[in-house]
Short mmCIF file of C-alpha atoms and ligand atoms in Angstrom, two decimals:
data_model
loop_
_atom_site.label_atom_id
_atom_site.label_comp_id
_atom_site.label_asym_id
_atom_site.label_seq_id
_atom_site.Cartn_x
_atom_site.Cartn_y
_atom_site.Cartn_z
CA MET G 1 -0.15 0.12 0.36
CA THR G 2 1.43 3.19 -0.47
CA ASN G 3 0.83 7.35 -0.41
CA LEU G 4 -0.84 9.82 -2.73
CA THR G 5 1.83 11.84 -3.85
CA GLU G 6 1.83 15.15 -6.11
CA ALA G 7 3.09 12.55 -8.58
CA ALA G 8 0.33 10.01 -8.24
CA PRO G 9 -2.84 13.01 -8.63
CA TYR G 10 -5.63 10.16 -7.54
CA GLN G 11 -6.25 7.47 -6.09
CA LEU G 12 -8.15 4.69 -6.13
CA LEU G 13 -9.47 2.52 -3.15
CA GLY G 14 -10.55 -1.81 -3.01
CA LEU G 15 -8.55 -4.38 -3.66
CA TYR G 16 -8.23 -6.21 -6.95
CA ASP G 17 -9.76 -9.13 -6.07
CA SER G 18 -12.31 -6.92 -6.62
CA PRO G 19 -13.85 -7.08 -10.01
CA PHE G 20 -15.32 -3.20 -10.09
CA VAL G 21 -11.88 -2.19 -8.86
CA ARG G 22 -10.25 -4.09 -11.12
CA ARG G 23 -11.84 -2.93 -14.21
CA VAL G 24 -11.13 0.65 -13.20
CA ALA G 25 -7.15 -0.03 -12.45
CA VAL G 26 -7.19 -2.28 -16.13
CA THR G 27 -8.66 1.15 -17.80
CA MET G 28 -6.32 3.84 -15.83
CA HIS G 29 -3.11 1.85 -16.30
CA LEU G 30 -4.45 1.58 -20.42
CA TYR G 31 -4.58 5.16 -20.18
CA GLY G 32 -1.49 5.39 -18.98
CA LEU G 33 -3.22 7.52 -15.68
CA PRO G 34 -0.93 6.56 -12.84
CA PHE G 35 -2.55 6.02 -9.56
CA GLU G 36 -1.50 5.07 -5.84
CA HIS G 37 -3.67 2.49 -4.80
CA LEU G 38 -4.99 1.68 -1.28
CA SER G 39 -5.76 -1.65 -0.71
CA LEU G 40 -7.66 -2.15 2.11
CA SER G 41 -10.79 -4.13 2.59
CA VAL G 42 -14.37 -3.32 2.96
CA PHE G 43 -14.83 -6.42 5.04
CA ARG G 44 -11.26 -6.73 6.86
CA HIS G 45 -10.11 -2.95 7.37
CA MET G 46 -13.54 -1.60 8.28
CA ASP G 47 -11.22 0.80 10.96
CA ALA G 48 -8.63 2.36 8.35
CA MET G 49 -11.58 2.78 5.58
CA ARG G 50 -14.36 4.57 7.75
CA PRO G 51 -12.41 7.07 7.75
CA ILE G 52 -11.78 7.12 3.90
CA ASN G 53 -15.15 5.99 3.38
CA PRO G 54 -17.83 5.12 5.32
CA LEU G 55 -19.39 4.34 3.03
CA PHE G 56 -17.86 0.41 3.03
CA LYS G 57 -18.86 0.47 -1.07
CA VAL G 58 -15.89 -0.06 -3.33
CA PRO G 59 -14.36 0.92 -5.99
CA MET G 60 -13.70 4.85 -5.08
CA LEU G 61 -11.78 7.25 -7.54
CA THR G 62 -10.09 10.50 -5.41
CA LEU G 63 -9.66 12.92 -7.72
CA PRO G 64 -6.59 16.04 -7.82
CA SER G 65 -9.40 17.96 -6.41
CA GLY G 66 -10.22 16.20 -3.17
CA GLU G 67 -13.50 15.02 -4.80
CA THR G 68 -14.64 11.15 -4.76
CA LEU G 69 -16.15 9.08 -7.77
CA TYR G 70 -18.20 6.15 -6.63
CA GLU G 71 -19.89 3.47 -8.87
CA SER G 72 -17.47 1.89 -11.09
CA ALA G 73 -19.53 2.34 -14.14
CA TYR G 74 -19.76 6.00 -13.70
CA ILE G 75 -15.44 6.05 -12.80
CA LEU G 76 -15.28 4.23 -15.83
CA ASP G 77 -17.46 6.97 -17.73
CA TYR G 78 -14.77 10.32 -16.20
CA LEU G 79 -11.85 8.42 -17.32
CA ASP G 80 -13.40 8.13 -20.84
CA GLU G 81 -13.32 11.56 -21.23
CA LEU G 82 -10.02 12.03 -19.32
CA ALA G 83 -8.85 9.57 -22.00
CA VAL G 84 -10.39 11.62 -25.06
CA GLU G 85 -8.90 14.86 -23.94
CA ARG G 86 -5.26 13.24 -24.45
CA GLY G 87 -6.21 11.99 -28.10
CA VAL G 88 -6.74 8.14 -26.27
CA SER G 89 -8.88 6.62 -27.59
CA PRO G 90 -11.50 5.62 -24.91
CA LEU G 91 -12.85 1.60 -24.00
CA ILE G 92 -15.86 2.68 -24.72
CA PRO G 93 -16.89 4.73 -27.49
CA ARG G 94 -18.08 7.69 -27.68
CA CYS G 95 -21.46 7.73 -30.08
CA GLY G 96 -23.07 4.56 -32.39
CA ALA G 97 -24.38 1.64 -33.06
CA GLU G 98 -20.58 -0.20 -31.57
CA ARG G 99 -21.42 2.96 -28.13
CA TRP G 100 -24.63 0.38 -27.42
CA ARG G 101 -22.44 -2.88 -28.20
CA VAL G 102 -20.25 -2.78 -25.94
CA GLN G 103 -22.59 -1.50 -23.54
CA GLN G 104 -24.78 -4.57 -23.83
CA LEU G 105 -22.23 -7.04 -23.95
CA MET G 106 -20.76 -5.10 -20.55
CA ALA G 107 -24.15 -5.39 -19.41
CA LEU G 108 -23.86 -9.20 -19.82
CA ALA G 109 -20.29 -9.16 -18.17
CA ILE G 110 -21.41 -6.82 -14.84
CA VAL G 111 -24.62 -9.18 -14.14
CA ALA G 112 -22.64 -12.39 -14.54
CA THR G 113 -19.77 -10.66 -13.01
CA GLU G 114 -22.49 -9.19 -9.39
CA LYS G 115 -24.04 -12.77 -9.89
CA ALA G 116 -20.40 -14.01 -8.88
CA VAL G 117 -20.08 -11.40 -5.97
CA ALA G 118 -23.45 -12.25 -4.47
CA MET G 119 -22.74 -16.04 -3.99
CA GLU G 120 -19.21 -15.51 -3.03
CA TYR G 121 -20.85 -12.95 0.35
CA GLU G 122 -23.97 -16.02 0.49
CA ARG G 123 -21.06 -18.25 0.85
CA LYS G 124 -19.69 -15.80 4.17
CA ARG G 125 -22.95 -16.50 5.57
CA PRO G 126 -23.36 -19.08 8.71
CA ASP G 127 -23.98 -23.24 7.60
CA GLU G 128 -27.16 -22.62 8.94
CA ARG G 129 -28.23 -18.82 7.13
CA GLN G 130 -27.91 -20.39 3.51
CA TRP G 131 -30.25 -20.87 1.16
CA PRO G 132 -29.52 -23.18 -1.81
CA GLU G 133 -32.26 -21.70 -3.64
CA TRP G 134 -30.84 -18.83 -4.35
CA THR G 135 -27.09 -19.61 -4.81
CA GLU G 136 -28.71 -22.37 -7.76
CA ARG G 137 -30.58 -18.98 -8.65
CA LEU G 138 -27.66 -17.04 -9.37
CA ARG G 139 -25.35 -19.42 -10.24
CA GLY G 140 -27.54 -19.77 -13.25
CA GLN G 141 -27.98 -16.55 -13.84
CA MET G 142 -24.12 -16.11 -13.95
CA ARG G 143 -23.57 -18.64 -15.97
CA GLN G 144 -26.63 -17.90 -18.55
CA ALA G 145 -24.76 -14.32 -19.13
CA PHE G 146 -21.10 -15.80 -19.73
CA ALA G 147 -23.22 -18.38 -22.32
CA MET G 148 -24.52 -14.91 -24.02
CA LEU G 149 -20.51 -13.52 -23.71
CA GLU G 150 -19.27 -16.72 -24.70
CA LYS G 151 -22.24 -16.94 -28.09
CA ARG G 152 -21.12 -13.41 -29.13
CA LEU G 153 -17.12 -14.20 -28.98
CA GLU G 154 -16.46 -15.24 -32.95
CA GLY G 155 -13.30 -13.23 -32.61
CA ASP G 156 -10.32 -11.65 -31.18
CA TYR G 157 -12.15 -9.30 -28.96
CA LEU G 158 -16.21 -8.91 -27.93
CA VAL G 159 -16.68 -6.06 -30.52
CA GLY G 160 -15.05 -5.29 -33.23
CA ASP G 161 -11.29 -6.25 -34.38
CA ARG G 162 -10.32 -3.85 -30.92
CA LEU G 163 -10.19 -4.72 -27.02
CA THR G 164 -13.25 -2.40 -25.61
CA GLN G 165 -14.84 -2.39 -21.96
CA ALA G 166 -17.15 -4.69 -22.42
CA ASP G 167 -13.32 -6.76 -22.80
CA VAL G 168 -12.23 -5.43 -20.01
CA THR G 169 -15.34 -6.06 -17.67
CA THR G 170 -15.58 -9.69 -18.65
CA VAL G 171 -12.06 -11.06 -18.31
CA ALA G 172 -12.07 -8.86 -14.63
CA GLY G 173 -15.46 -11.02 -14.36
CA ILE G 174 -13.92 -14.37 -14.45
CA GLY G 175 -11.17 -13.25 -13.45
CA PHE G 176 -13.07 -12.84 -9.68
CA VAL G 177 -14.60 -16.05 -10.12
CA ARG G 178 -11.01 -18.14 -11.50
CA TYR G 179 -9.80 -16.89 -8.27
CA ILE G 180 -12.90 -16.97 -5.04
CA LEU G 181 -14.92 -19.38 -6.95
CA PRO G 182 -12.38 -21.86 -9.18
CA HIS G 183 -15.08 -24.17 -8.89
CA GLU G 184 -17.69 -22.54 -9.69
CA TRP G 185 -16.49 -21.55 -12.91
CA PRO G 186 -16.53 -25.22 -15.72
CA SER G 187 -13.86 -23.42 -18.27
CA ALA G 188 -14.81 -26.69 -20.55
CA ASP G 189 -18.35 -24.40 -21.18
CA TYR G 190 -17.22 -21.92 -22.55
CA PRO G 191 -13.35 -22.32 -24.29
CA ALA G 192 -13.60 -18.66 -26.29
CA LEU G 193 -14.08 -16.76 -22.74
CA GLY G 194 -11.18 -18.58 -21.36
CA ALA G 195 -8.78 -17.54 -24.26
CA LEU G 196 -9.52 -14.10 -24.07
CA ALA G 197 -8.94 -14.35 -20.22
CA GLN G 198 -5.99 -16.17 -20.97
CA ARG G 199 -4.60 -13.85 -23.45
CA LEU G 200 -6.10 -10.27 -21.15
CA GLU G 201 -4.45 -11.69 -17.97
CA ALA G 202 -0.51 -12.09 -20.24
CA SER G 203 -1.49 -8.25 -20.95
CA ASP G 204 1.05 -5.70 -18.79
CA ALA G 205 -2.34 -3.42 -18.17
CA PHE G 206 -4.09 -6.85 -16.37
CA LYS G 207 -0.48 -8.11 -14.56
CA ALA G 208 -0.48 -4.81 -12.91
CA VAL G 209 -3.72 -5.18 -11.15
CA PRO G 210 -2.75 -8.84 -9.50
CA LEU G 211 -5.81 -10.42 -8.21
CA ASP G 212 -3.38 -10.96 -5.02
CA GLU G 213 -1.82 -8.17 -4.47
N1 GSH Q 301 -22.33 -1.34 -8.78
C1 GSH Q 301 -20.96 -1.32 -7.52
C2 GSH Q 301 -20.74 -2.65 -7.29
C3 GSH Q 301 -19.69 -2.16 -6.52
C4 GSH Q 301 -19.09 -3.48 -5.37
O1 GSH Q 301 -20.67 -4.30 -4.57
N2 GSH Q 301 -18.39 -3.79 -4.55
C5 GSH Q 301 -18.36 -4.87 -3.47
C6 GSH Q 301 -17.16 -5.04 -3.37
S1 GSH Q 301 -16.26 -5.67 -5.03
C7 GSH Q 301 -18.59 -3.69 -2.04
O2 GSH Q 301 -18.18 -2.84 -1.66
N3 GSH Q 301 -19.10 -4.25 -1.06
C8 GSH Q 301 -19.71 -3.81 0.07
C9 GSH Q 301 -20.87 -3.77 0.73
O3 GSH Q 301 -21.14 -3.76 -0.89
O4 GSH Q 301 -21.05 -3.16 1.65
C10 GSH Q 301 -19.94 -0.99 -9.07
O5 GSH Q 301 -19.81 -1.21 -9.65
O6 GSH Q 301 -18.93 0.05 -8.11
#
């Protein structure tokens, strides 16, 4: 963990085992935006987090002005605008059919990811309070969303022939499942997604934000 310095004016709060934090961190690396990372857990480091983020929700991005941004989708929107200002092509196209196609695949990736995170929260409950039927429903929704993404992945990327936020968000979600719930990832069902994940996880931007930091 490092401290905020003038050389790195953005500060990102949250562990990289959060797929929402990780997609923001990967995006900042891809855009060449330096940031300090505060690796505090919303569960295990509540005392340290309280003065910084009493909402206990991550990711939280602190801007050079001291303002804080919540909700990874809005943070990505902010970062995309910065990218455009710097002449970098944003991971979500600014307009047209490509924009809504990327957004809709991000929506599927977020359904898969949210259902996986919900399964993990269910697993954290005391044994006698767990609801197997609910977990089964979440598992079905997660698998359905990944299956829909698998079907859409025909080439190297989900949309067109370049990396978009649909790929980054999907791979962040897959990374979470494989790291936290490995028994919930039937790799034989998702060969194309597996290949995409393998390729992106080997890239500098993903390697810079390891799940087990
Ligand atoms: N929709 C939110 C989801 C963020 C989220 O659920 N983060 C989790 C960590 S993976 C969290 O803060 N959990 C603590 C809580 O919700 O109390 C986003 O995309 O930023």
